[in-house]
Amino acid sequence: FAVGDCTSAPTTKTAAAVASQAPVVVHNIVKLVQGREPSAHYDGYAGCPILVGKKQVLLCEHAYDGVVKETFPWDQASPSRLFFHMQKDFFPWVYWYGFIRGSWYGRNAFRAPPLPDDLLFRE
């Protein structure tokens, strides 16, 4: 199993990708420990903020083959000052106080993706 830069996944290597890969790895390890077949799959999600002008960022989010997977309910195809401030002020905080501590789940924010009942460890 692998997450992040050491994978051979044909997608960008970003923290957003790792946050999407980690629950898949956890799911599949739990299944293996239980003697069952791993069944979770990573869809290639990655997010990459790109500075395109003075205080303007384009937040590119995609899955495999360039399929668009936007997080926000508005069109992200245009550069935005809001995304600039997210990249400058919010994402560093999320990285140090959420992602590194294991409490940031990417597009799910601070809500951990639930493990199905059949994956929970039982005595």
JSON list of C-alpha atoms in Angstrom, two decimals, residues 14-113:
[
{"chain": "A", "resi": 14, "resn": "THR", "atom": "CA", "xyz": [-0.85, 16.74, -3.67]},
{"chain": "A", "resi": 15, "resn": "ALA", "atom": "CA", "xyz": [-1.97, 16.71, -0.04]},
{"chain": "A", "resi": 16, "resn": "ALA", "atom": "CA", "xyz": [-5.53, 16.66, -1.37]},
{"chain": "A", "resi": 17, "resn": "ALA", "atom": "CA", "xyz": [-4.74, 13.41, -3.17]},
{"chain": "A", "resi": 18, "resn": "VAL", "atom": "CA", "xyz": [-3.27, 11.88, -0.01]},
{"chain": "A", "resi": 19, "resn": "ALA", "atom": "CA", "xyz": [-6.37, 12.86, 1.98]},
{"chain": "A", "resi": 20, "resn": "SER", "atom": "CA", "xyz": [-8.47, 10.96, -0.59]},
{"chain": "A", "resi": 21, "resn": "GLN", "atom": "CA", "xyz": [-6.10, 7.99, -0.77]},
{"chain": "A", "resi": 22, "resn": "ALA", "atom": "CA", "xyz": [-5.75, 7.39, 2.98]},
{"chain": "A", "resi": 23, "resn": "PRO", "atom": "CA", "xyz": [-9.36, 6.23, 3.66]},
{"chain": "A", "resi": 24, "resn": "VAL", "atom": "CA", "xyz": [-9.05, 3.78, 0.75]},
{"chain": "A", "resi": 25, "resn": "VAL", "atom": "CA", "xyz": [-5.85, 2.35, 2.22]},
{"chain": "A", "resi": 26, "resn": "VAL", "atom": "CA", "xyz": [-7.40, 2.08, 5.69]},
{"chain": "A", "resi": 27, "resn": "HIS", "atom": "CA", "xyz": [-10.48, 0.33, 4.28]},
{"chain": "A", "resi": 28, "resn": "ASN", "atom": "CA", "xyz": [-8.39, -2.18, 2.35]},
{"chain": "A", "resi": 29, "resn": "ILE", "atom": "CA", "xyz": [-5.98, -2.93, 5.21]},
{"chain": "A", "resi": 30, "resn": "VAL", "atom": "CA", "xyz": [-8.88, -3.59, 7.56]},
{"chain": "A", "resi": 31, "resn": "LYS", "atom": "CA", "xyz": [-10.40, -5.97, 4.99]},
{"chain": "A", "resi": 32, "resn": "LEU", "atom": "CA", "xyz": [-7.10, -7.84, 4.63]},
{"chain": "A", "resi": 33, "resn": "VAL", "atom": "CA", "xyz": [-6.68, -8.13, 8.40]},
{"chain": "A", "resi": 34, "resn": "GLN", "atom": "CA", "xyz": [-10.16, -9.67, 8.48]},
{"chain": "A", "resi": 35, "resn": "GLY", "atom": "CA", "xyz": [-9.12, -12.14, 5.79]},
{"chain": "A", "resi": 36, "resn": "ARG", "atom": "CA", "xyz": [-11.39, -10.55, 3.21]},
{"chain": "A", "resi": 37, "resn": "GLU", "atom": "CA", "xyz": [-10.79, -9.16, -0.27]},
{"chain": "A", "resi": 38, "resn": "PRO", "atom": "CA", "xyz": [-9.92, -5.42, -0.42]},
{"chain": "A", "resi": 39, "resn": "SER", "atom": "CA", "xyz": [-12.68, -3.56, -2.27]},
{"chain": "A", "resi": 40, "resn": "ALA", "atom": "CA", "xyz": [-12.11, 0.22, -1.95]},
{"chain": "A", "resi": 41, "resn": "HIS", "atom": "CA", "xyz": [-10.70, 2.09, -4.94]},
{"chain": "A", "resi": 42, "resn": "TYR", "atom": "CA", "xyz": [-9.08, 5.49, -5.29]},
{"chain": "A", "resi": 43, "resn": "ASP", "atom": "CA", "xyz": [-10.79, 7.59, -7.98]},
{"chain": "A", "resi": 44, "resn": "GLY", "atom": "CA", "xyz": [-7.72, 9.72, -8.72]},
{"chain": "A", "resi": 45, "resn": "TYR", "atom": "CA", "xyz": [-8.98, 12.84, -6.93]},
{"chain": "A", "resi": 46, "resn": "ALA", "atom": "CA", "xyz": [-6.40, 15.60, -6.54]},
{"chain": "A", "resi": 47, "resn": "GLY", "atom": "CA", "xyz": [-6.64, 19.32, -5.96]},
{"chain": "A", "resi": 48, "resn": "CYS", "atom": "CA", "xyz": [-4.09, 21.88, -6.99]},
{"chain": "A", "resi": 49, "resn": "PRO", "atom": "CA", "xyz": [-4.32, 25.64, -6.36]},
{"chain": "A", "resi": 50, "resn": "ILE", "atom": "CA", "xyz": [-2.57, 27.50, -9.17]},
{"chain": "A", "resi": 51, "resn": "LEU", "atom": "CA", "xyz": [-1.58, 31.16, -8.81]},
{"chain": "A", "resi": 52, "resn": "VAL", "atom": "CA", "xyz": [-2.58, 32.80, -12.11]},
{"chain": "A", "resi": 53, "resn": "GLY", "atom": "CA", "xyz": [-2.38, 36.50, -11.30]},
{"chain": "A", "resi": 54, "resn": "LYS", "atom": "CA", "xyz": [-2.08, 39.06, -8.55]},
{"chain": "A", "resi": 55, "resn": "LYS", "atom": "CA", "xyz": [-4.09, 37.55, -5.69]},
{"chain": "A", "resi": 56, "resn": "GLN", "atom": "CA", "xyz": [-5.93, 35.26, -8.12]},
{"chain": "A", "resi": 57, "resn": "VAL", "atom": "CA", "xyz": [-5.92, 31.47, -7.76]},
{"chain": "A", "resi": 58, "resn": "LEU", "atom": "CA", "xyz": [-7.51, 28.81, -9.89]},
{"chain": "A", "resi": 59, "resn": "LEU", "atom": "CA", "xyz": [-8.45, 25.81, -7.75]},
{"chain": "A", "resi": 60, "resn": "CYS", "atom": "CA", "xyz": [-8.13, 22.80, -10.05]},
{"chain": "A", "resi": 61, "resn": "GLU", "atom": "CA", "xyz": [-9.76, 19.63, -8.73]},
{"chain": "A", "resi": 62, "resn": "HIS", "atom": "CA", "xyz": [-9.90, 16.49, -10.83]},
{"chain": "A", "resi": 63, "resn": "ALA", "atom": "CA", "xyz": [-9.95, 12.72, -10.84]},
{"chain": "A", "resi": 64, "resn": "TYR", "atom": "CA", "xyz": [-8.35, 10.31, -13.29]},
{"chain": "A", "resi": 65, "resn": "ASP", "atom": "CA", "xyz": [-8.39, 11.32, -16.96]},
{"chain": "A", "resi": 66, "resn": "GLY", "atom": "CA", "xyz": [-9.01, 14.96, -16.06]},
{"chain": "A", "resi": 67, "resn": "VAL", "atom": "CA", "xyz": [-12.58, 14.40, -14.91]},
{"chain": "A", "resi": 68, "resn": "VAL", "atom": "CA", "xyz": [-13.58, 17.55, -13.01]},
{"chain": "A", "resi": 69, "resn": "LYS", "atom": "CA", "xyz": [-14.47, 16.99, -9.32]},
{"chain": "A", "resi": 70, "resn": "GLU", "atom": "CA", "xyz": [-15.13, 20.41, -7.86]},
{"chain": "A", "resi": 71, "resn": "THR", "atom": "CA", "xyz": [-15.71, 20.77, -4.12]},
{"chain": "A", "resi": 72, "resn": "PHE", "atom": "CA", "xyz": [-17.61, 24.04, -4.10]},
{"chain": "A", "resi": 73, "resn": "PRO", "atom": "CA", "xyz": [-21.15, 24.56, -5.42]},
{"chain": "A", "resi": 74, "resn": "TRP", "atom": "CA", "xyz": [-20.10, 27.27, -7.89]},
{"chain": "A", "resi": 75, "resn": "ASP", "atom": "CA", "xyz": [-18.12, 27.13, -11.12]},
{"chain": "A", "resi": 76, "resn": "GLN", "atom": "CA", "xyz": [-14.40, 26.93, -10.27]},
{"chain": "A", "resi": 77, "resn": "ALA", "atom": "CA", "xyz": [-13.29, 27.48, -13.88]},
{"chain": "A", "resi": 78, "resn": "SER", "atom": "CA", "xyz": [-12.39, 31.12, -13.23]},
{"chain": "A", "resi": 79, "resn": "PRO", "atom": "CA", "xyz": [-9.58, 32.46, -11.02]},
{"chain": "A", "resi": 80, "resn": "SER", "atom": "CA", "xyz": [-10.76, 33.74, -7.67]},
{"chain": "A", "resi": 81, "resn": "ARG", "atom": "CA", "xyz": [-9.52, 36.01, -4.90]},
{"chain": "A", "resi": 82, "resn": "LEU", "atom": "CA", "xyz": [-11.36, 33.75, -2.42]},
{"chain": "A", "resi": 83, "resn": "PHE", "atom": "CA", "xyz": [-9.22, 30.80, -3.53]},
{"chain": "A", "resi": 84, "resn": "PHE", "atom": "CA", "xyz": [-6.13, 33.00, -3.18]},
{"chain": "A", "resi": 85, "resn": "HIS", "atom": "CA", "xyz": [-6.98, 33.65, 0.47]},
{"chain": "A", "resi": 86, "resn": "MET", "atom": "CA", "xyz": [-7.82, 29.99, 1.04]},
{"chain": "A", "resi": 87, "resn": "GLN", "atom": "CA", "xyz": [-4.39, 29.05, -0.35]},
{"chain": "A", "resi": 88, "resn": "LYS", "atom": "CA", "xyz": [-2.62, 31.78, 1.62]},
{"chain": "A", "resi": 89, "resn": "ASP", "atom": "CA", "xyz": [-4.46, 31.67, 4.95]},
{"chain": "A", "resi": 90, "resn": "PHE", "atom": "CA", "xyz": [-6.68, 28.59, 5.31]},
{"chain": "A", "resi": 91, "resn": "PHE", "atom": "CA", "xyz": [-4.82, 25.71, 3.64]},
{"chain": "A", "resi": 92, "resn": "PRO", "atom": "CA", "xyz": [-1.60, 26.18, 5.70]},
{"chain": "A", "resi": 93, "resn": "TRP", "atom": "CA", "xyz": [-3.69, 26.06, 8.90]},
{"chain": "A", "resi": 94, "resn": "VAL", "atom": "CA", "xyz": [-5.51, 22.97, 7.68]},
{"chain": "A", "resi": 95, "resn": "TYR", "atom": "CA", "xyz": [-2.19, 21.33, 6.83]},
{"chain": "A", "resi": 96, "resn": "TRP", "atom": "CA", "xyz": [-0.54, 21.91, 10.21]},
{"chain": "A", "resi": 97, "resn": "TYR", "atom": "CA", "xyz": [-3.57, 21.55, 12.50]},
{"chain": "A", "resi": 98, "resn": "GLY", "atom": "CA", "xyz": [-5.68, 19.05, 10.59]},
{"chain": "A", "resi": 99, "resn": "PHE", "atom": "CA", "xyz": [-3.85, 17.04, 7.94]},
{"chain": "A", "resi": 100, "resn": "ILE", "atom": "CA", "xyz": [-0.62, 16.35, 9.84]},
{"chain": "A", "resi": 101, "resn": "ARG", "atom": "CA", "xyz": [-2.60, 15.42, 12.97]},
{"chain": "A", "resi": 102, "resn": "GLY", "atom": "CA", "xyz": [-4.80, 13.01, 11.04]},
{"chain": "A", "resi": 103, "resn": "SER", "atom": "CA", "xyz": [-8.06, 14.91, 11.44]},
{"chain": "A", "resi": 104, "resn": "TRP", "atom": "CA", "xyz": [-8.45, 16.39, 7.94]},
{"chain": "A", "resi": 105, "resn": "TYR", "atom": "CA", "xyz": [-10.16, 14.23, 5.35]},
{"chain": "A", "resi": 106, "resn": "GLY", "atom": "CA", "xyz": [-9.86, 16.32, 2.21]},
{"chain": "A", "resi": 107, "resn": "ARG", "atom": "CA", "xyz": [-13.17, 17.01, 0.56]},
{"chain": "A", "resi": 108, "resn": "ASN", "atom": "CA", "xyz": [-14.93, 15.65, 3.69]},
{"chain": "A", "resi": 109, "resn": "ALA", "atom": "CA", "xyz": [-13.18, 18.35, 5.78]},
{"chain": "A", "resi": 110, "resn": "PHE", "atom": "CA", "xyz": [-13.08, 17.29, 9.44]},
{"chain": "A", "resi": 111, "resn": "ARG", "atom": "CA", "xyz": [-15.72, 14.56, 8.98]},
{"chain": "A", "resi": 112, "resn": "ALA", "atom": "CA", "xyz": [-14.04, 11.18, 8.86]},
{"chain": "A", "resi": 113, "resn": "PRO", "atom": "CA", "xyz": [-15.44, 8.96, 6.15]}
]
